[in-house]
């Protein structure tokens, strides 16, 4: 099973700042099948990026993703007030099991 | 608008059975690989299983924790995904979500989730 470890657990920043969130896989992940989500209380997760770096429909360009080996990064270039939420990564490759990171809480 | 609406959650005793449904609208359901994902209280997200499209043989995969007890099916004529749960255990208590990612269209969706409580 591929374990996804996210860091930091909590990230405290201010609007306008840059946020960098990490997701490290325990083994090789096909970058085509790595997604990032945003989750707010009482709402289902919102897909931000798929295939590690492709923005989902309607996602603003301040959200970006990159990867190197087993390390995946979500960057929010300039935080808006609505960006404060929990973010998690998700690998959904062709071979189960599919796994999720434990999440990073982005707080003001 | 795309909607994925789960139903069927309930309080059930250990060893009992339950069927969850997920009705999907706003996308071509028959073309979507569908997943069930759960989140137990205070825990992270856990993948339960998935079912591929008819084109891909409706292949079903399960997490080890539910294999042999849960069955995923789909009715493309009703745009509905099912999760049949049997031999339920206390540790199956969770909010269950249906979800899909459609890379071809650059989108993905989750339902709001439905609560299943297994308790005596």
Short mmCIF file of N, CA and C in Angstrom, two decimals, chain A residues 51-89:
data_model
loop_
_atom_site.label_atom_id
_atom_site.label_comp_id
_atom_site.label_asym_id
_atom_site.label_seq_id
_atom_site.Cartn_x
_atom_site.Cartn_y
_atom_site.Cartn_z
N UNK A 51 -3.63 14.70 -11.89
CA UNK A 51 -2.38 14.43 -12.61
C UNK A 51 -1.25 15.32 -12.07
N UNK A 52 -1.25 15.51 -10.77
CA UNK A 52 -0.22 16.22 -10.01
C UNK A 52 -0.16 17.72 -10.25
N UNK A 53 -0.44 18.18 -11.46
CA UNK A 53 -0.23 19.59 -11.75
C UNK A 53 -1.31 20.22 -12.62
N UNK A 54 -2.30 19.45 -13.02
CA UNK A 54 -3.36 20.00 -13.87
C UNK A 54 -4.49 20.54 -13.02
N UNK A 55 -4.81 21.81 -13.24
CA UNK A 55 -5.91 22.40 -12.45
C UNK A 55 -7.25 21.87 -12.91
N UNK A 56 -8.09 21.55 -11.94
CA UNK A 56 -9.45 21.12 -12.27
C UNK A 56 -10.26 22.31 -12.78
N UNK A 57 -11.36 22.00 -13.39
CA UNK A 57 -12.22 23.02 -13.96
C UNK A 57 -12.58 24.07 -12.91
N UNK A 58 -12.37 25.33 -13.25
CA UNK A 58 -12.78 26.42 -12.37
C UNK A 58 -11.82 26.76 -11.26
N UNK A 59 -10.71 26.08 -11.18
CA UNK A 59 -9.74 26.35 -10.10
C UNK A 59 -8.82 27.50 -10.51
N UNK A 60 -8.69 28.53 -9.67
CA UNK A 60 -7.87 29.68 -10.05
C UNK A 60 -6.39 29.33 -10.16
N UNK A 61 -5.68 30.14 -10.94
CA UNK A 61 -4.29 29.80 -11.25
C UNK A 61 -3.32 30.08 -10.10
N UNK A 62 -3.83 30.56 -8.98
CA UNK A 62 -2.93 30.68 -7.82
C UNK A 62 -2.62 29.31 -7.21
N UNK A 63 -3.37 28.29 -7.61
CA UNK A 63 -3.11 26.92 -7.18
C UNK A 63 -2.24 26.24 -8.24
N UNK A 64 -1.14 25.65 -7.79
CA UNK A 64 -0.28 24.95 -8.73
C UNK A 64 0.33 23.73 -8.06
N UNK A 65 0.75 22.79 -8.87
CA UNK A 65 1.35 21.57 -8.34
C UNK A 65 2.58 21.18 -9.11
N UNK A 66 3.49 20.54 -8.42
CA UNK A 66 4.69 20.00 -9.06
C UNK A 66 5.12 18.76 -8.31
N UNK A 67 6.05 18.05 -8.90
CA UNK A 67 6.53 16.85 -8.21
C UNK A 67 7.96 16.56 -8.60
N UNK A 68 8.62 15.80 -7.73
CA UNK A 68 9.97 15.34 -7.98
C UNK A 68 10.10 13.98 -7.30
N UNK A 69 10.22 12.95 -8.08
CA UNK A 69 10.28 11.61 -7.52
C UNK A 69 9.00 11.27 -6.79
N UNK A 70 9.14 11.02 -5.49
CA UNK A 70 7.96 10.66 -4.68
C UNK A 70 7.43 11.85 -3.89
N UNK A 71 7.95 13.02 -4.13
CA UNK A 71 7.52 14.23 -3.43
C UNK A 71 6.63 15.09 -4.32
N UNK A 72 5.45 15.37 -3.81
CA UNK A 72 4.48 16.19 -4.53
C UNK A 72 4.22 17.45 -3.71
N UNK A 73 4.05 18.55 -4.40
CA UNK A 73 3.87 19.84 -3.73
C UNK A 73 2.68 20.59 -4.31
N UNK A 74 1.88 21.12 -3.40
CA UNK A 74 0.80 22.04 -3.78
C UNK A 74 1.22 23.42 -3.31
N UNK A 75 1.19 24.38 -4.21
CA UNK A 75 1.53 25.75 -3.86
C UNK A 75 0.32 26.65 -4.12
N UNK A 76 0.04 27.49 -3.14
CA UNK A 76 -0.97 28.54 -3.32
C UNK A 76 -0.20 29.85 -3.30
N UNK A 77 -0.18 30.54 -4.42
CA UNK A 77 0.77 31.64 -4.58
C UNK A 77 0.45 32.84 -3.70
N UNK A 78 -0.81 33.21 -3.65
CA UNK A 78 -1.21 34.36 -2.83
C UNK A 78 -2.52 33.99 -2.15
N UNK A 79 -2.43 33.74 -0.87
CA UNK A 79 -3.59 33.24 -0.14
C UNK A 79 -4.74 34.25 -0.10
N UNK A 80 -5.90 33.74 -0.43
CA UNK A 80 -7.13 34.50 -0.26
C UNK A 80 -7.83 34.00 1.00
N UNK A 81 -8.68 34.81 1.59
CA UNK A 81 -9.36 34.39 2.84
C UNK A 81 -10.09 33.05 2.68
N UNK A 82 -10.63 32.78 1.51
CA UNK A 82 -11.39 31.55 1.31
C UNK A 82 -10.50 30.32 1.15
N UNK A 83 -9.18 30.51 1.11
CA UNK A 83 -8.27 29.37 0.92
C UNK A 83 -7.96 28.66 2.23
N UNK A 84 -8.36 29.23 3.35
CA UNK A 84 -8.03 28.61 4.63
C UNK A 84 -8.97 27.43 4.86
N UNK A 85 -8.38 26.25 4.84
CA UNK A 85 -9.14 25.00 4.82
C UNK A 85 -8.16 23.86 5.05
N UNK A 86 -8.65 22.63 4.91
CA UNK A 86 -7.80 21.45 4.97
C UNK A 86 -7.52 20.99 3.54
N UNK A 87 -6.28 20.61 3.30
CA UNK A 87 -5.88 20.13 1.97
C UNK A 87 -5.35 18.71 2.11
N UNK A 88 -5.73 17.85 1.17
CA UNK A 88 -5.19 16.50 1.21
C UNK A 88 -4.88 16.00 -0.19
N UNK A 89 -3.90 15.12 -0.22
CA UNK A 89 -3.50 14.51 -1.48
C UNK A 89 -4.11 13.12 -1.59
#
